[in-house]
Coordinates of N, CA, C and O in Angstrom, one line a residue:
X147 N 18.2 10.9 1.6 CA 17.3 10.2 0.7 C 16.2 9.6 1.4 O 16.2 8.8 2.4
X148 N 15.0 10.0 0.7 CA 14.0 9.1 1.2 C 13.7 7.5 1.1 O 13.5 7.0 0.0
X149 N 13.7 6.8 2.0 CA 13.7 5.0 1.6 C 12.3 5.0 2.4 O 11.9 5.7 3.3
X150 N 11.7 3.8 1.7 CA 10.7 3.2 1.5 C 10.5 1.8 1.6 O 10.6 1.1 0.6
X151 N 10.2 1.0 3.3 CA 10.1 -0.3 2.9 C 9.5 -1.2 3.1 O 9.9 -1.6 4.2
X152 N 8.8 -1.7 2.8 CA 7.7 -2.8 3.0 C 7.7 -4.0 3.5 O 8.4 -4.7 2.9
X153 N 7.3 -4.3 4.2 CA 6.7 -5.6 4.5 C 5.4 -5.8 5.3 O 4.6 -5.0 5.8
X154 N 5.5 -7.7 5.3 CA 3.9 -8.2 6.0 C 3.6 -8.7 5.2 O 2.4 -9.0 5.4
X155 N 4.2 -9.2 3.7 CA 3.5 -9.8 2.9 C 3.7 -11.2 3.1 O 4.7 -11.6 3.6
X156 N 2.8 -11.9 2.5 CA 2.8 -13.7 2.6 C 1.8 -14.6 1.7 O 1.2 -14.3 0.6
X157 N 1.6 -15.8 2.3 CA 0.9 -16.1 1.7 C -0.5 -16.5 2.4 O -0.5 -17.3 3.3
X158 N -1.6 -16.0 2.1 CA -2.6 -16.2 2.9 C -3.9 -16.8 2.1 O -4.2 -16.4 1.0
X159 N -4.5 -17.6 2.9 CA -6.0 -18.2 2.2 C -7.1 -17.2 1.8 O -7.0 -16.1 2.3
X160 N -8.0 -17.5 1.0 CA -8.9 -16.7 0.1 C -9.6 -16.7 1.5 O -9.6 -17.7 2.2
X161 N -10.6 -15.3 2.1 CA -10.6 -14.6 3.3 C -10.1 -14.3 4.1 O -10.6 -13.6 4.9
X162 N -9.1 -14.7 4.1 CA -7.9 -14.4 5.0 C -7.4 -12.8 5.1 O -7.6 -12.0 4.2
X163 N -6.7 -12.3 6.4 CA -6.3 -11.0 6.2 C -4.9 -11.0 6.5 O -4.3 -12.0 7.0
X164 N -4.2 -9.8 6.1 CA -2.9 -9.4 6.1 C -2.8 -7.9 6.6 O -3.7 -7.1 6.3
X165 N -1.6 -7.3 7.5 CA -1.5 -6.2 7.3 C -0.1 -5.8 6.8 O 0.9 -6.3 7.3
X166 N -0.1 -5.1 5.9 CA 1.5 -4.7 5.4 C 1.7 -2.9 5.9 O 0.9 -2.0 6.0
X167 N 2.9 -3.0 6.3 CA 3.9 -1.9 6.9 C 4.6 -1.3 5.6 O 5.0 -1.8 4.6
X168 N 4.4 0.0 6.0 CA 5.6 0.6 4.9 C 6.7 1.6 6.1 O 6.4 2.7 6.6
X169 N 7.6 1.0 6.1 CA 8.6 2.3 6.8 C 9.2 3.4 6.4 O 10.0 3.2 5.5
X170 N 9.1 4.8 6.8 CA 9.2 5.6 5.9 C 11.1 6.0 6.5 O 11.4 5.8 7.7
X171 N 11.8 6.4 5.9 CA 12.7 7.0 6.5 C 13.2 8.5 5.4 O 13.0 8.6 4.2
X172 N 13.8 9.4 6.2 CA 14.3 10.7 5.5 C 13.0 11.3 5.8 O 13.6 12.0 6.7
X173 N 12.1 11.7 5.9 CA 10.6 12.2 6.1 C 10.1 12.2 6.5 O 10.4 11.3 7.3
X174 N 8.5 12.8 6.9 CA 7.8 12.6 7.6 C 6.3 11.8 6.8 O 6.0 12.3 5.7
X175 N 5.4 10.6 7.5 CA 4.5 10.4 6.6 C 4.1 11.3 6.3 O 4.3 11.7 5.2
X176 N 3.1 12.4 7.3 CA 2.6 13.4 7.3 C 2.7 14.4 6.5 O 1.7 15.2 6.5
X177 N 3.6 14.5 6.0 CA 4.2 15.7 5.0 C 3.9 15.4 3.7 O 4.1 16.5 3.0
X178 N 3.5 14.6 3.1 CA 3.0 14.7 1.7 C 1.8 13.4 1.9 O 1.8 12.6 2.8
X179 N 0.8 13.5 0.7 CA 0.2 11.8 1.1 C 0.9 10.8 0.5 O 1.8 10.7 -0.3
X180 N 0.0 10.1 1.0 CA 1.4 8.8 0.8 C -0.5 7.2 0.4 O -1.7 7.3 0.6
X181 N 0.1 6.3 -0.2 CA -0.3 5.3 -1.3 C -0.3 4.1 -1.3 O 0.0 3.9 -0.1
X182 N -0.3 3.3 -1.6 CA -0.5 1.9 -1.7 C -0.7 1.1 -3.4 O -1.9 1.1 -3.6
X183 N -0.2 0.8 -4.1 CA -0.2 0.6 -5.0 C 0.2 -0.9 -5.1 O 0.9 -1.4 -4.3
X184 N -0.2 -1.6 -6.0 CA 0.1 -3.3 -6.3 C 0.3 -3.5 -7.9 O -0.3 -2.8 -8.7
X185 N 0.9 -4.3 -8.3 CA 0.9 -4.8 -9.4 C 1.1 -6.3 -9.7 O 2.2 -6.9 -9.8
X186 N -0.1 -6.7 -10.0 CA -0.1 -8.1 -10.7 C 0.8 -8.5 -11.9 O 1.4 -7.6 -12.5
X187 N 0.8 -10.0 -12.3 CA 1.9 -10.2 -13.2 C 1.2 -10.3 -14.6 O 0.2 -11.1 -14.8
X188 N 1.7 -9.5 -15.4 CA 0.7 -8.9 -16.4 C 0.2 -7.8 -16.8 O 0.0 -7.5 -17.9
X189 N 0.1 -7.2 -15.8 CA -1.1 -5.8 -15.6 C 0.1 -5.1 -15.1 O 1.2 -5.6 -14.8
X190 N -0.3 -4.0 -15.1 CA 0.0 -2.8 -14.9 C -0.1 -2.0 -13.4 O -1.2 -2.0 -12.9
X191 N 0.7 -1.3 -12.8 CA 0.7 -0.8 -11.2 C -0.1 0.1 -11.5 O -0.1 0.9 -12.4
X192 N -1.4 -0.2 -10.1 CA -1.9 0.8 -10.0 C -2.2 1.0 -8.5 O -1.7 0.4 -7.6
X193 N -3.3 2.1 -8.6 CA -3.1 2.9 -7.0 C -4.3 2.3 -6.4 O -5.4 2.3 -6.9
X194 N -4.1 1.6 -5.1 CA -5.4 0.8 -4.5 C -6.0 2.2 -3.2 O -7.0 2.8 -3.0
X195 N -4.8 2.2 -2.7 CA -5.5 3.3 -1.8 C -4.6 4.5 -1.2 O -3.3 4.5 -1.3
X196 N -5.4 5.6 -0.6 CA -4.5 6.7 -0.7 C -5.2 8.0 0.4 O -6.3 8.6 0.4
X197 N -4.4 8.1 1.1 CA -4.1 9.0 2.4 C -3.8 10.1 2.3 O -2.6 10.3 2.1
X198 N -4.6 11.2 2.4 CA -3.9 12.7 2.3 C -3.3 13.4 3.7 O -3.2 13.1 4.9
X199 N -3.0 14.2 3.1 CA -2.5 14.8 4.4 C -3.2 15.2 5.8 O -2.8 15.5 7.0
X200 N -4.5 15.0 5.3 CA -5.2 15.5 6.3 C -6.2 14.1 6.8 O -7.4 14.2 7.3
X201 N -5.4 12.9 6.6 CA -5.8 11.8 6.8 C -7.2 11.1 5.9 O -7.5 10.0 6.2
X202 N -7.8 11.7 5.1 CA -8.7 11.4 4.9 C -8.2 10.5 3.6 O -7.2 10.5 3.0
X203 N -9.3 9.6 3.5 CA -9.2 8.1 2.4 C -9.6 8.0 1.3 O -10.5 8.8 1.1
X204 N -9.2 7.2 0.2 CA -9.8 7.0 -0.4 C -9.1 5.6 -1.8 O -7.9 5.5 -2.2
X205 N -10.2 4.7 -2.1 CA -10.0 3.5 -2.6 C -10.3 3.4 -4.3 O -11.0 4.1 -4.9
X206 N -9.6 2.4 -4.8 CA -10.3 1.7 -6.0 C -11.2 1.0 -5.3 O -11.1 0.8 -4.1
X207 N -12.0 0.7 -6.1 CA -13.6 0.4 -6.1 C -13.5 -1.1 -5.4 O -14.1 -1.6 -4.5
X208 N -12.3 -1.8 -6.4 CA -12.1 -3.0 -6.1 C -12.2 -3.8 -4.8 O -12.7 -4.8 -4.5
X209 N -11.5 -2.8 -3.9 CA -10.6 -2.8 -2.7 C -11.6 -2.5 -1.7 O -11.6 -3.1 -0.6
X210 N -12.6 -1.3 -1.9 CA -13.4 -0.8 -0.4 C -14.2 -1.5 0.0 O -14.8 -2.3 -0.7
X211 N -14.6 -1.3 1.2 CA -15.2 -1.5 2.2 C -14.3 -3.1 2.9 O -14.8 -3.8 3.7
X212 N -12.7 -3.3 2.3 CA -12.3 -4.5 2.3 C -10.6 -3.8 3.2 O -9.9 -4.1 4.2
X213 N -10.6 -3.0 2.3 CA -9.0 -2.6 3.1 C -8.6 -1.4 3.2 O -8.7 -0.7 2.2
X214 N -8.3 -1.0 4.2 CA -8.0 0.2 5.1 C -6.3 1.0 5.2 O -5.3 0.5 5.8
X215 N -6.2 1.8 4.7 CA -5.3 2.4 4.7 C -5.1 3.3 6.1 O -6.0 4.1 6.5
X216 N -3.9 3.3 6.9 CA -4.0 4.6 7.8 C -2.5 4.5 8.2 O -1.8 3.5 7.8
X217 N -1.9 5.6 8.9 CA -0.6 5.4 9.2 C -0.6 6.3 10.9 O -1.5 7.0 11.3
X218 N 1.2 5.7 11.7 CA 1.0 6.3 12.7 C 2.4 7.0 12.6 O 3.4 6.5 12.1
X219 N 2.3 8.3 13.1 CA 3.0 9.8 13.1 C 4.2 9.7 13.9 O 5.2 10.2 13.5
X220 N 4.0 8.7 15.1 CA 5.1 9.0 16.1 C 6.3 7.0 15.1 O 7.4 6.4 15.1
X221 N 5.5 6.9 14.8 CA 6.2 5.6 13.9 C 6.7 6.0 12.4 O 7.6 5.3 11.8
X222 N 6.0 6.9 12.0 CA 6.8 7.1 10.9 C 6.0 6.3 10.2 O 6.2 6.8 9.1
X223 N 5.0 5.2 9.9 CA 4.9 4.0 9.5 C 3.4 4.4 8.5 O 2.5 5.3 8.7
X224 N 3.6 3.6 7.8 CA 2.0 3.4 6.9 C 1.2 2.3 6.6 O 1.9 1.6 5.9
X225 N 0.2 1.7 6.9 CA 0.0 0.8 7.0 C -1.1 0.6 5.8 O -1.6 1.5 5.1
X226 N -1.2 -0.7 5.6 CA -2.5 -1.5 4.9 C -3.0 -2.7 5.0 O -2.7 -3.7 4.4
X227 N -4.1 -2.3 5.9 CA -4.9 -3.9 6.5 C -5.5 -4.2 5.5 O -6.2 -3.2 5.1
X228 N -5.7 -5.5 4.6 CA -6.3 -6.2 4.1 C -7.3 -6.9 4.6 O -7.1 -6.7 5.8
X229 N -8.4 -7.6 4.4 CA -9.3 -8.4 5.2 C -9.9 -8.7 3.8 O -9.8 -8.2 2.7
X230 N -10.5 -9.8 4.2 CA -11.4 -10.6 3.0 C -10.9 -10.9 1.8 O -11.5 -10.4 0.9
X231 N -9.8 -11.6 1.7 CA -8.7 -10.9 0.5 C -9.0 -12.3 -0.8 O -9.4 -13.3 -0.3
X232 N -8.9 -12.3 -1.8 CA -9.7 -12.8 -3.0 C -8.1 -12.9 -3.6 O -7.1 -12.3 -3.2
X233 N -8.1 -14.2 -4.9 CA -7.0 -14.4 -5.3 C -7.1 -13.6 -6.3 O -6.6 -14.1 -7.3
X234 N -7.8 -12.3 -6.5 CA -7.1 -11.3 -7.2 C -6.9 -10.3 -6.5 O -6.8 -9.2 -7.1
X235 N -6.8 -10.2 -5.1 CA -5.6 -9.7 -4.8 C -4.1 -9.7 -5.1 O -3.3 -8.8 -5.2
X236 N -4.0 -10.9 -5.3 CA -2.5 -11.8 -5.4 C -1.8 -10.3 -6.1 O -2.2 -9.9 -7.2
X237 N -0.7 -9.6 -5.4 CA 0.2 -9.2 -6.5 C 1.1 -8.8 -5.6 O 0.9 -9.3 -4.5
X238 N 2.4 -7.7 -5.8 CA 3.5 -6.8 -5.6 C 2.6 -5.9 -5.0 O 1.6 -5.5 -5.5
X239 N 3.2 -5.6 -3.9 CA 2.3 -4.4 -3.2 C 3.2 -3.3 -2.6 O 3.7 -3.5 -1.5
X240 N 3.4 -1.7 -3.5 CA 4.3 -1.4 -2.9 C 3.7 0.2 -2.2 O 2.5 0.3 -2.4
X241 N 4.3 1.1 -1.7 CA 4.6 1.9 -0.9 C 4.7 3.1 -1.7 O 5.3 2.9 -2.8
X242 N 4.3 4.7 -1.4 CA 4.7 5.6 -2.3 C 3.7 6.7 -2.0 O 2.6 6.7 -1.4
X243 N 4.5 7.8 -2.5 CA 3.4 9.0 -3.0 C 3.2 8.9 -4.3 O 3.7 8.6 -5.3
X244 N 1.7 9.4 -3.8 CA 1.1 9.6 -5.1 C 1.2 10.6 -5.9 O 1.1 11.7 -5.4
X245 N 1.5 10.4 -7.3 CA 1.9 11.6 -8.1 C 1.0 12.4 -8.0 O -0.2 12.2 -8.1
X246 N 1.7 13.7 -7.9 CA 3.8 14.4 -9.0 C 4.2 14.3 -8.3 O 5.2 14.9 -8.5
X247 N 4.4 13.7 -7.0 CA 5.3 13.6 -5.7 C 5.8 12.6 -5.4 O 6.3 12.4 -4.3
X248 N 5.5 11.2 -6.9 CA 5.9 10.0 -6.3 C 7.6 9.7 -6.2 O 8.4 10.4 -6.9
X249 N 8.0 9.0 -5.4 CA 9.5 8.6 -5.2 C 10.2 7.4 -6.1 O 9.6 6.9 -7.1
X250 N 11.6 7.0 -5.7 CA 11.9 5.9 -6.5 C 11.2 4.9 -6.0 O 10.6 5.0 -5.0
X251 N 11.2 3.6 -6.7 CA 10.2 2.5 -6.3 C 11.3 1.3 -5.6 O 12.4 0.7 -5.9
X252 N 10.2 1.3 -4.5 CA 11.5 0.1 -3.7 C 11.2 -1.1 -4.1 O 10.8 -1.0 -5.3
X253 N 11.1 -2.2 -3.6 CA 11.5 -3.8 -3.9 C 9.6 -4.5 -3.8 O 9.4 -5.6 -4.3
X254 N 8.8 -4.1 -3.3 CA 7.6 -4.1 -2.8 C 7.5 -5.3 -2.1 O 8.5 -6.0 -1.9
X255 N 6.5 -5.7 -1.8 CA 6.3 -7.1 -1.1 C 5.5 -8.6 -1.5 O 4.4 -8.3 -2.1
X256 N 5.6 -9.3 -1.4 CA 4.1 -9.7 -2.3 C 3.4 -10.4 -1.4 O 3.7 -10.9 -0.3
X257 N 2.1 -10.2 -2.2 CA 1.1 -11.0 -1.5 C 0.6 -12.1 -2.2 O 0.6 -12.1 -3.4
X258 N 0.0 -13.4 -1.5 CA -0.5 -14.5 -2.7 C -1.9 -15.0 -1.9 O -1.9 -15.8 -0.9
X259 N -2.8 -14.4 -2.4 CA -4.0 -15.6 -2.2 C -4.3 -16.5 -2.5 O -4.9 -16.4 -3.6
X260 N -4.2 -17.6 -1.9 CA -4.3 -19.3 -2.5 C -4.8 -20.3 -1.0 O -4.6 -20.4 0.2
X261 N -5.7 -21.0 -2.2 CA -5.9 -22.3 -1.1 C -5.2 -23.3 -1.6 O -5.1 -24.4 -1.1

């Protein structure tokens, strides 16, 4: 079974950065792309950023030129650096492929921007 798990999340001040880990186990990252998705309380999960297989990127609008998606191969790991982070960031931030290929959804992490 593939597991999925997150952390790195906390609470950090409005500009402040974070980076959150997703561990991959059963798989390889590299083998399918893999996601970053959050959901606020209220709203609805959606996909912030997203890594294909062939490494290349891509963001909601929200999010770019702000946070970086990349993962390392011999780690198994996926990462997402945050930087300049705004209290609508604040949400559940979890881990996944992006559909038709997405998995079960693990526990995610949160994040909270606040002064």
């Amino acid at each position: 079974q593939v597991q999925l798990v997150e952390s790195g999340g906390g609470l950090v001040q409005p500009g402040g950065s974070l980076r959150l880990s997703c561990a991959v186990s059963g798989s390889s990252v590299s083998s399918y792309a893999m996601g970053w998705y959050r959901q606020a309380p209220g709203k609805q999960r959606i996909l912030v950023a997203t890594m294909a297989r062939d490494g290349s990127t891509s963001y909601v609008d929200s999010v770019k030129g702000r946070f970086t998606i990349s993962r390392d191969n011999a780690k198994n790991t996926v990462y997402l650096q945050m930087n300049s982070l705004k209290p609508e960031d604040t949400a559940v931030y979890y881990c996944n492929r992006p559909r038709p290929y997405s998995l079960s959804w693990g526990r995610g992490i949160q994040v909270t921007v606040s002064s």
